Short mmCIF file of C-alpha atoms in Angstrom, two decimals:
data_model
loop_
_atom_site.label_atom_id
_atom_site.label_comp_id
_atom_site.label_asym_id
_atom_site.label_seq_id
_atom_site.Cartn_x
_atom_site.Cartn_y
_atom_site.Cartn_z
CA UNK A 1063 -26.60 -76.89 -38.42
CA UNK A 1064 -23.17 -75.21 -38.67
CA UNK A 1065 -23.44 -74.59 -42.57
CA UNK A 1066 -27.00 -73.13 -41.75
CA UNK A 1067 -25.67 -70.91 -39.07
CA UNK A 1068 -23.66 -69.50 -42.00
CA UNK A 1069 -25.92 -69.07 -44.58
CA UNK A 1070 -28.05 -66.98 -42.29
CA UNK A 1071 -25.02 -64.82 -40.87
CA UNK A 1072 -24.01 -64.11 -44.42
CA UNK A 1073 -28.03 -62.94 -45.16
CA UNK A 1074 -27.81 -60.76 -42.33
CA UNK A 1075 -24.40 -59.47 -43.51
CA UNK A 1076 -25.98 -59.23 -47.07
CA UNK A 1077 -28.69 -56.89 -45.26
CA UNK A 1078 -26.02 -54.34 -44.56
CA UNK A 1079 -24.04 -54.65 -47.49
CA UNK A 1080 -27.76 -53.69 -49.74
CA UNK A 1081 -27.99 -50.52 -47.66
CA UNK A 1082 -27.52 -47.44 -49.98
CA UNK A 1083 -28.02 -43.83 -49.55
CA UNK A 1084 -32.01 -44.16 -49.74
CA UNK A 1085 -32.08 -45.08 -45.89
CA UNK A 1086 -31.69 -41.01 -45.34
CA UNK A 1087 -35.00 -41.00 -46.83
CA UNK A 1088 -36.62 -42.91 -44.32
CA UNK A 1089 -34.81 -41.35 -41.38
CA UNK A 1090 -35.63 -37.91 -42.68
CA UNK A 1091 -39.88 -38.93 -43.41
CA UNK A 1092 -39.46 -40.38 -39.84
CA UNK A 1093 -37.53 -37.38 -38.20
CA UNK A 1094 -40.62 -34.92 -39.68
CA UNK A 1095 -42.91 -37.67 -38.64
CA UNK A 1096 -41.88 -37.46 -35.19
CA UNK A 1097 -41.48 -33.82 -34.67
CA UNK A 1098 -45.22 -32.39 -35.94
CA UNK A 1099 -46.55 -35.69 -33.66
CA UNK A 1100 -44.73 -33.93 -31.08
CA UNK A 1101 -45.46 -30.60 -31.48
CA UNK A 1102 -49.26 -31.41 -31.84
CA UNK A 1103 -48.61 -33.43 -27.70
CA UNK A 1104 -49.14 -36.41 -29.32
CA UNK A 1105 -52.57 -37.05 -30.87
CA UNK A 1106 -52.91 -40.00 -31.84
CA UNK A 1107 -54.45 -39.80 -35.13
CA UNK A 1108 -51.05 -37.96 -36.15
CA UNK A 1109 -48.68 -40.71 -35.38
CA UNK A 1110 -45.54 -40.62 -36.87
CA UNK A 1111 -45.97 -43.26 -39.47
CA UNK A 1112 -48.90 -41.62 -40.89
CA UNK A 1113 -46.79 -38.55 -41.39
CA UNK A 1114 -43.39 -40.49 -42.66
CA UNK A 1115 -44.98 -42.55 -44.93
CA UNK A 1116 -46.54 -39.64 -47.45
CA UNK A 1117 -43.74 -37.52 -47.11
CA UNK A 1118 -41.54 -40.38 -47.71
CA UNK A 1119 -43.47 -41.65 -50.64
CA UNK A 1120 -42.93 -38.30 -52.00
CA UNK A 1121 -39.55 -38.15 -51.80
CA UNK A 1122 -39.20 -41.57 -53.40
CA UNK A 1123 -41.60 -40.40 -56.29
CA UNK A 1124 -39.70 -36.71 -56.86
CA UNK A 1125 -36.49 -38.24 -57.09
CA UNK A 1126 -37.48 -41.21 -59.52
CA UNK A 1127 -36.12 -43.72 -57.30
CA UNK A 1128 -36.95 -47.03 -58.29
CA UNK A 1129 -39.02 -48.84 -55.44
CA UNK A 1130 -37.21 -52.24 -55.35
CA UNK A 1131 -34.13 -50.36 -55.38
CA UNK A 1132 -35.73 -47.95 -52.01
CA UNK A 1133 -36.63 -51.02 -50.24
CA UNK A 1134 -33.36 -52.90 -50.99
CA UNK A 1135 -31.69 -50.11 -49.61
CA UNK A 1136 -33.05 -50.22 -46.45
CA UNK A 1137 -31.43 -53.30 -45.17
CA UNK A 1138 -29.95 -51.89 -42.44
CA UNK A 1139 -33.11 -51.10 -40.83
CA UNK A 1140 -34.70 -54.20 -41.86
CA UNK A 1141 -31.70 -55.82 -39.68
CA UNK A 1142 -32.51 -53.22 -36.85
CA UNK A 1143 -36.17 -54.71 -37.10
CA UNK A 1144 -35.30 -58.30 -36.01
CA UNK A 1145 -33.09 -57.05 -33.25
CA UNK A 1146 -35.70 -54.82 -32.01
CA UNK A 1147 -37.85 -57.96 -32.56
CA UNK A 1148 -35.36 -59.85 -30.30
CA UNK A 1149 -35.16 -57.02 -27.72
CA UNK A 1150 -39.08 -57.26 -26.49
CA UNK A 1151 -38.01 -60.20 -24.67
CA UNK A 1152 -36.45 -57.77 -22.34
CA UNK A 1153 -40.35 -55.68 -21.60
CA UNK A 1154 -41.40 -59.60 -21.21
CA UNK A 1155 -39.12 -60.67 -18.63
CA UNK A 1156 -39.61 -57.69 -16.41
CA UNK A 1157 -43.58 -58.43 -16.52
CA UNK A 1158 -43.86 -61.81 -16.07
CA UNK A 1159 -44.01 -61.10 -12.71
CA UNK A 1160 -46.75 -59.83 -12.75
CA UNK A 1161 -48.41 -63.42 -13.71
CA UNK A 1162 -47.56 -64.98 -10.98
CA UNK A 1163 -51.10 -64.70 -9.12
CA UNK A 1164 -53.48 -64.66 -11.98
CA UNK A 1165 -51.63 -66.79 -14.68
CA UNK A 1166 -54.80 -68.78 -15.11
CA UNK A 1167 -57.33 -66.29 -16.68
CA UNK A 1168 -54.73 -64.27 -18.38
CA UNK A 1169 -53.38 -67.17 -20.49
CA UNK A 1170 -57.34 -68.23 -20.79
CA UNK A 1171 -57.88 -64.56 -21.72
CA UNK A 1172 -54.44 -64.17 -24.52
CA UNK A 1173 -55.09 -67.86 -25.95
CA UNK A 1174 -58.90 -67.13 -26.27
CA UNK A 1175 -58.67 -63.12 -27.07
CA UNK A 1176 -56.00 -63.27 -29.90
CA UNK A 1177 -57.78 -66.25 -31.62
CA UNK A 1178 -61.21 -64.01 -31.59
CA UNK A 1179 -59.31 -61.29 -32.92
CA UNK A 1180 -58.25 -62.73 -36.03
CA UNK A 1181 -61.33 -64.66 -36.59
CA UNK A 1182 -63.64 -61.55 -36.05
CA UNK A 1183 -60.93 -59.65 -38.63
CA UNK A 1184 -60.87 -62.67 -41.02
CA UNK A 1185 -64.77 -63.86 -41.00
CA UNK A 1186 -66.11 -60.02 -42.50
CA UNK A 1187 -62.91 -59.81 -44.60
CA UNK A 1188 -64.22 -62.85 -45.62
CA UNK A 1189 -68.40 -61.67 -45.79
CA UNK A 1190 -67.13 -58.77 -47.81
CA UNK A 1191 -65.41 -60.43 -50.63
CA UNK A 1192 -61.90 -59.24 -50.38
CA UNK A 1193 -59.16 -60.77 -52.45
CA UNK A 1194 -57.75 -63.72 -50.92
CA UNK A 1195 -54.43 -62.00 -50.98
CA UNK A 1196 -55.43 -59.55 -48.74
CA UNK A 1197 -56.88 -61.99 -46.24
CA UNK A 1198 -53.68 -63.13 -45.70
CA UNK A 1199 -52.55 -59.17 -45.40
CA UNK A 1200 -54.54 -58.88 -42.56
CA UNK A 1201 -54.75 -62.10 -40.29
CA UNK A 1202 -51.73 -60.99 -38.52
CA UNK A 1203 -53.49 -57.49 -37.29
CA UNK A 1204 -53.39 -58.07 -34.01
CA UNK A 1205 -49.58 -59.15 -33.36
CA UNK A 1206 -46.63 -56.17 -33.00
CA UNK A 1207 -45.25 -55.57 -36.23
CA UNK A 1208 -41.79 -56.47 -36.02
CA UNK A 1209 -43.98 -60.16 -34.95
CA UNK A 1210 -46.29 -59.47 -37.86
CA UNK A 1211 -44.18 -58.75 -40.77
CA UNK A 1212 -42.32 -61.96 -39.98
CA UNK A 1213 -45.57 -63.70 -39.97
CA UNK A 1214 -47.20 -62.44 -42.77
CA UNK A 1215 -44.26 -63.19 -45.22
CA UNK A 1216 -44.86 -66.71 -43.79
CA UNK A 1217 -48.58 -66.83 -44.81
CA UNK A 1218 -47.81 -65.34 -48.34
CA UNK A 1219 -49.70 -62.02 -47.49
CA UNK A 1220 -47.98 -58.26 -48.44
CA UNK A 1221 -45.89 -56.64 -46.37
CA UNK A 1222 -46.97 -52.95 -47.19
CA UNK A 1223 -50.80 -53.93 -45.99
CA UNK A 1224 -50.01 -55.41 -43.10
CA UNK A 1225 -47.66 -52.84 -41.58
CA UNK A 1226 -50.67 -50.56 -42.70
CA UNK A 1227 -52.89 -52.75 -41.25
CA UNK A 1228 -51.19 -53.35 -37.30
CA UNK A 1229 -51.00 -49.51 -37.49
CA UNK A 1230 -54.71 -48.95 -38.16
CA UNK A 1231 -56.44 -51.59 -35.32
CA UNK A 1232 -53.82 -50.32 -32.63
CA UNK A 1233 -54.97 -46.83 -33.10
CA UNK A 1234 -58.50 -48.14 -33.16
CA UNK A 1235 -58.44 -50.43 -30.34
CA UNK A 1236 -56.91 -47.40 -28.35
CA UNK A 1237 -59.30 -44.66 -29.78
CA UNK A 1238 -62.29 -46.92 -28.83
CA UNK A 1239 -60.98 -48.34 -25.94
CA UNK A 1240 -62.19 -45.36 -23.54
CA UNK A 1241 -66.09 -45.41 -24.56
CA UNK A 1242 -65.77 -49.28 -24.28
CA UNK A 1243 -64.51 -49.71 -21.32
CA UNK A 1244 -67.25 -46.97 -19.70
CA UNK A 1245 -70.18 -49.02 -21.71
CA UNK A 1246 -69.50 -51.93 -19.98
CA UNK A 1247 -68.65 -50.93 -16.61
CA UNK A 1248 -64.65 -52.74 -16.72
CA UNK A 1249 -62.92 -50.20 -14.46
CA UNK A 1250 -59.70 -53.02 -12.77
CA UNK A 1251 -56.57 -51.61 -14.42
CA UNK A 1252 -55.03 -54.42 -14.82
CA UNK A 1253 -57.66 -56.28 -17.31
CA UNK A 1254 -57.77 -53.01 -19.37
CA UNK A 1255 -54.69 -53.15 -20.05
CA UNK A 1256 -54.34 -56.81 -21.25
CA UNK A 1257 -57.19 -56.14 -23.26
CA UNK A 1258 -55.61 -53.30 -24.58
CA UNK A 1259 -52.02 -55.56 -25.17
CA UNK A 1260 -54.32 -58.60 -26.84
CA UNK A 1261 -56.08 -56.43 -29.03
CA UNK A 1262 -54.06 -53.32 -29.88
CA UNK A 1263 -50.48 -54.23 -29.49
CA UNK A 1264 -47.98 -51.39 -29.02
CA UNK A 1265 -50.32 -48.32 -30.03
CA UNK A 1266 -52.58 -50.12 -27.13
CA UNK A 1267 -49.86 -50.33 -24.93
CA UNK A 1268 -48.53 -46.97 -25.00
CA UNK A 1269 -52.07 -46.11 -24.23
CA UNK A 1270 -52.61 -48.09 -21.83
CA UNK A 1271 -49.45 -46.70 -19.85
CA UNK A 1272 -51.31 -43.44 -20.14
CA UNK A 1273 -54.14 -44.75 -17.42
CA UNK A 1274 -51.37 -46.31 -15.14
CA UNK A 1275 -47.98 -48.14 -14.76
CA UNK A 1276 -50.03 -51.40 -13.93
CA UNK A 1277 -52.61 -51.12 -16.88
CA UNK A 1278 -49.40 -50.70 -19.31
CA UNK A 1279 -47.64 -53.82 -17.28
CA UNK A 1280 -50.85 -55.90 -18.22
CA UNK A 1281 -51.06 -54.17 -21.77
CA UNK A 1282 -46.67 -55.37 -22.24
CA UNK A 1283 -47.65 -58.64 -21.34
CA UNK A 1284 -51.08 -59.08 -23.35
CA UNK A 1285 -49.10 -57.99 -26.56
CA UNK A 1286 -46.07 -60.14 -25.79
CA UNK A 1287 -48.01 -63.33 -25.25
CA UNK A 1288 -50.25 -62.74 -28.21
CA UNK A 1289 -47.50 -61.68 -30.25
CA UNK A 1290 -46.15 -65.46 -29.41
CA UNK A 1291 -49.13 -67.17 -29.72
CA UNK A 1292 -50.63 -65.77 -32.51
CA UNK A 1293 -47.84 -67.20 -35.03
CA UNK A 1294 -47.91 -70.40 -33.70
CA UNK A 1295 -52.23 -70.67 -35.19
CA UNK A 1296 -52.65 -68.63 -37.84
CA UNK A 1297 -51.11 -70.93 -40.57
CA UNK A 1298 -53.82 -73.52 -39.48
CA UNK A 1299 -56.84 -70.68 -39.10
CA UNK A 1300 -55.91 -69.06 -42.20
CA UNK A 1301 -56.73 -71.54 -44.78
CA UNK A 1302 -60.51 -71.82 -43.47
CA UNK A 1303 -61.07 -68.70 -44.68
CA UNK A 1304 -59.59 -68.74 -48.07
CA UNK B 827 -18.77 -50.68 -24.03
CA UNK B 828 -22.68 -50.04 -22.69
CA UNK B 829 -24.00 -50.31 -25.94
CA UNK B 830 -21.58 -53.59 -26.89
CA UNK B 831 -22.67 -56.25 -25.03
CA UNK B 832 -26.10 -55.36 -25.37
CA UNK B 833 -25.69 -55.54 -29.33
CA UNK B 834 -24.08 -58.24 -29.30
CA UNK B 835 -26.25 -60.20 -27.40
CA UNK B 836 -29.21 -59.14 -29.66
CA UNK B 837 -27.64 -60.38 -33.09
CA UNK B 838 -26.28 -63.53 -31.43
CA UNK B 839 -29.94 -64.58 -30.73
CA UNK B 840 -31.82 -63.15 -33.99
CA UNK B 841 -28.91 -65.34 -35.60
CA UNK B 842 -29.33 -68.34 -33.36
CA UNK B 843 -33.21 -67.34 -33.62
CA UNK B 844 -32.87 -67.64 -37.63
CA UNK B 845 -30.58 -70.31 -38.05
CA UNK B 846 -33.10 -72.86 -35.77
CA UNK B 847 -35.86 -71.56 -37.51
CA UNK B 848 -34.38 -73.03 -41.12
CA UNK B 849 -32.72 -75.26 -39.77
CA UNK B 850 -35.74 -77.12 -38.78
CA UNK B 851 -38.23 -75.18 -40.74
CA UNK B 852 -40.24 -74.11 -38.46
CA UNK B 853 -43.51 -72.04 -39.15
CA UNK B 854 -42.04 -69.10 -37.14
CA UNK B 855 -40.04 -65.97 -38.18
CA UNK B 856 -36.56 -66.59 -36.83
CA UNK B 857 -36.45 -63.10 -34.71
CA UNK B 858 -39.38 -64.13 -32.79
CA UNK B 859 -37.44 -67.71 -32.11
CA UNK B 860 -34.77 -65.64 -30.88
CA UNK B 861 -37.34 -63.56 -28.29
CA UNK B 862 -37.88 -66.73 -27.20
CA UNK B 863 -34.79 -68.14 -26.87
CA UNK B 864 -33.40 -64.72 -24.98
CA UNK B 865 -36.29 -64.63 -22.90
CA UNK B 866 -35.70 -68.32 -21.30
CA UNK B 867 -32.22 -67.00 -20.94
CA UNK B 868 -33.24 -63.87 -19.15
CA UNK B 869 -35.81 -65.46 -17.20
CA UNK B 870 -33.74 -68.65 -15.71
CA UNK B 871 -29.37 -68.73 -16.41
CA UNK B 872 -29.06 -64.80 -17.36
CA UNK B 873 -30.78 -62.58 -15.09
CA UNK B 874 -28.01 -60.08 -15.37
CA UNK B 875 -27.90 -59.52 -18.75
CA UNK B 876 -31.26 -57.27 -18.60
CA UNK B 877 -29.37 -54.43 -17.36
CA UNK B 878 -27.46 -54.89 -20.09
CA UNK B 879 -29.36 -55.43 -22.77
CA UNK B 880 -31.64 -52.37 -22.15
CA UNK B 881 -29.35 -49.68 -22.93
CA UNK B 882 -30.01 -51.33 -26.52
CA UNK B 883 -33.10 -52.72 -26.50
CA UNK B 884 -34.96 -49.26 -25.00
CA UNK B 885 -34.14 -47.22 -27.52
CA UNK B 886 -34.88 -49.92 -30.04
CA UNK B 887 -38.63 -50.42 -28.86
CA UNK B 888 -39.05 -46.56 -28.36
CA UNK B 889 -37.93 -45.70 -32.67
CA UNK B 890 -39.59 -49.02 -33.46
CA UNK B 891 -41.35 -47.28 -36.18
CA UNK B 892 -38.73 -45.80 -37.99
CA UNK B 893 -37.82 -49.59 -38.65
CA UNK B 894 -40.46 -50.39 -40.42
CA UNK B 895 -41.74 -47.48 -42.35
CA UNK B 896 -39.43 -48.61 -45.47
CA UNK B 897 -42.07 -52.06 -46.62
CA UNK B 898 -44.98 -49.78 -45.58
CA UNK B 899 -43.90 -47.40 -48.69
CA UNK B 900 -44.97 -50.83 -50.82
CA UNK B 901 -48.48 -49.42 -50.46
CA UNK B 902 -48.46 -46.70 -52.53
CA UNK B 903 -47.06 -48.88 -55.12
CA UNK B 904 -49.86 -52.04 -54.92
CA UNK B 905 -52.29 -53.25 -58.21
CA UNK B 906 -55.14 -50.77 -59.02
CA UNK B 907 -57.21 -53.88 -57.70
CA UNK B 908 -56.21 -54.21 -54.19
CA UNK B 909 -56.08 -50.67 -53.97
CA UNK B 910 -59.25 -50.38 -54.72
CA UNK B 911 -60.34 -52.61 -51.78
CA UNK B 912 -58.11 -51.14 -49.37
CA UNK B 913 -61.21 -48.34 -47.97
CA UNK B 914 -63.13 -51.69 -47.65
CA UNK B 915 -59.68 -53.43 -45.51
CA UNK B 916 -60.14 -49.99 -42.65
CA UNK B 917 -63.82 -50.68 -42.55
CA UNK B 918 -62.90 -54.58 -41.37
CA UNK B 919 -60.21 -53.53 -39.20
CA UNK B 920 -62.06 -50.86 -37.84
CA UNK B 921 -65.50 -53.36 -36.92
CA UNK B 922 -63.22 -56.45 -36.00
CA UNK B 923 -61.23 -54.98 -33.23
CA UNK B 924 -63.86 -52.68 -31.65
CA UNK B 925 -66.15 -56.08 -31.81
CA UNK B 926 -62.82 -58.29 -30.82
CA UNK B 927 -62.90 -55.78 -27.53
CA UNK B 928 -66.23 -56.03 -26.64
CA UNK B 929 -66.04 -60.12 -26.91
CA UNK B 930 -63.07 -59.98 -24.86
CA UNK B 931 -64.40 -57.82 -21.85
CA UNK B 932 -67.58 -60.48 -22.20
CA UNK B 933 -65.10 -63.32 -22.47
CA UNK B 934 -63.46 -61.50 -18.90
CA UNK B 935 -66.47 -60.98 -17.25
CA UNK B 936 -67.31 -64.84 -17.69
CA UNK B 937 -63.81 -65.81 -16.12
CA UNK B 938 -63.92 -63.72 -13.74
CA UNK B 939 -67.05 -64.70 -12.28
CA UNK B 940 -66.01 -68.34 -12.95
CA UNK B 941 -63.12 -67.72 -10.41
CA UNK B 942 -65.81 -66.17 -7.93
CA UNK B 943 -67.94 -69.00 -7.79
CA UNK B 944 -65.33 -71.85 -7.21
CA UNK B 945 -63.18 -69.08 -4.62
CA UNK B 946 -66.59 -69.38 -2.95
CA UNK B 947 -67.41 -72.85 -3.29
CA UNK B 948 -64.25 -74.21 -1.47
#
């Protein structure tokens, strides 16, 4: 145990030690990123990362960097990731309060909802032909990133997609959520927004703290518990589809 | 010193997180063992420490982001075949949670009205 405890303190430390120059890169892509979301009040369809990532990619490209040597370079954020990954047990804790009176069909609701997700994702991924590789790009949609990069290394998928990937069903689930919700008549706060957490993650839950404190509450929580749950059966629901 | 403890805290669990996750090679990422691990904590022995953790961990969740636009770059970068497929990947994601959504608020509606009936019953 203690020579393991090592070995992973001196990969973290390794992290650091990677980072070069190149991380100004990302920060500036991100900076940009961040202010024309801003100035534009925050559409969605201009989030930050969808800014960053072409600008940044341009950057790369003009100045012949190397991408392994970009992406090495970048360990400091990479460490930054797992703490941040670490920190949404603080969101969780203040929420779970919240469970307390209706634990039963929200845990019937997260177990249930995040399996659905990735079969639904995985079964037309699956109809359509795509490479296997990207099936395993994908199954971890639903989960926050920082939850799905982790997972998707695990399943031997590609990084780059699924970052993509968790990006493009949160601002989905939260474009469509609106006109689905008014379909089908669901108007308690509360279940919109663990909807919104189960199937949309962060983008979801930012949204859902648009309708009201309580909806985002439910939306923290429905992302949290997926995000836990959802690791612990995708390396068994995975290999039915491949 | 508000930002210390707070840090400090957060890479002590990633690296506990980690080090139980090889340790006993677990099919989890190692930060996510660590969530775990500091949520029991916060939950049961360490109540305090949210107060101090959140100076850190806000901030954190607000730029999350920024931390992982670097391995998104990796896209512009994939095999002309998977590239070509990605139009085809939106088209999935885009049809699997919208339908994932509407299954759900079905899936509710069932519960829900589950819960009704047996409330009633007794």
């Amino acid at each position: 145990m203690w020579s393991t405890l090592q070995q992973v303190a001196a990969g973290q430390w390794q992290l650091l030690a990677d980072t070069r120059a190149v991380v100004l890169i990302t920060l500036l892509g991100y900076i940009a990123g961040l202010a024309i979301y801003r100035r534009a009040r925050g559409s969605m369809l201009l989030h930050p990362l969808l800014i960053a990532a072409p600008l940044i990619y341009l950057m790369v490209d003009q100045l012949a960097i190397p991408i392994d040597h970009y992406l090495r370079g970048n360990g400091l954020l990479t460490l930054a990731l797992q703490l941040a990954t670490v920190a949404l047990a603080l969101p969780l804790a203040l929420q779970v309060r919240h469970l307390a009176a209706i634990w039963r069909p929200v845990l019937l609701l997260v177990g249930a909802g995040a399996v659905i997700a990735a079969v639904l994702a995985l079964a037309l991924a699956a109809l359509l032909a795509l490479e296997p590789q990207l099936l395993r790009s994908i199954a971890a949609k639903s989960i926050t990133t920082p939850i799905a990069i982790g997972v998707t290394e695990q399943l031997g998928g590609i990084v780059a997609i699924i970052a993509l990937s968790v990006l493009l069903t949160g601002l989905f689930g939260a474009l469509l959520a609106d006109w689905l919700y008014a379909r089908c008549g669901l108007d308690d706060d509360r279940w919109q927004g663990l909807i919104l957490g189960i199937c949309a993650h962060g983008i979801g839950t930012a949204k859902a703290f648009e309708t009201s404190p309580r909806c985002g509450a439910f939306a923290t929580l429905g992302m949290g518990l997926t995000g836990i749950w959802s690791p612990l059966f995708l390396p068994w629901l995975l290999p039915l589809f491949l | 010193m508000k930002y210390l403890i707070g840090t400090a805290l957060l890479l002590l669990f990633n690296l506990l997180g980690n080090t139980a996750a090889q340790h006993w090679q677990l099919p989890l990422p190692g930060a996510l063992i660590g969530l775990l691990l500091l949520l029991t904590a916060l939950l049961t022995v360490a109540r305090g420490w949210k107060r101090r953790i959140a100076p850190v961990a806000e901030p954190l969740i607000a730029h999350l982001s920024l931390l992982f636009i670097a391995p998104t770059i990796g896209a512009f970068y994939l095999t002309p075949a998977l590239q070509s497929q990605l139009p085809m990947v939106v088209a999935v994601l885009f049809i699997s949670t919208g339908a994932a959504m509407a299954v759900l608020i079905a899936l509710l509606r069932w519960i829900v009205r589950g819960v009704a009936r047996r409330r009633s019953a007794s």
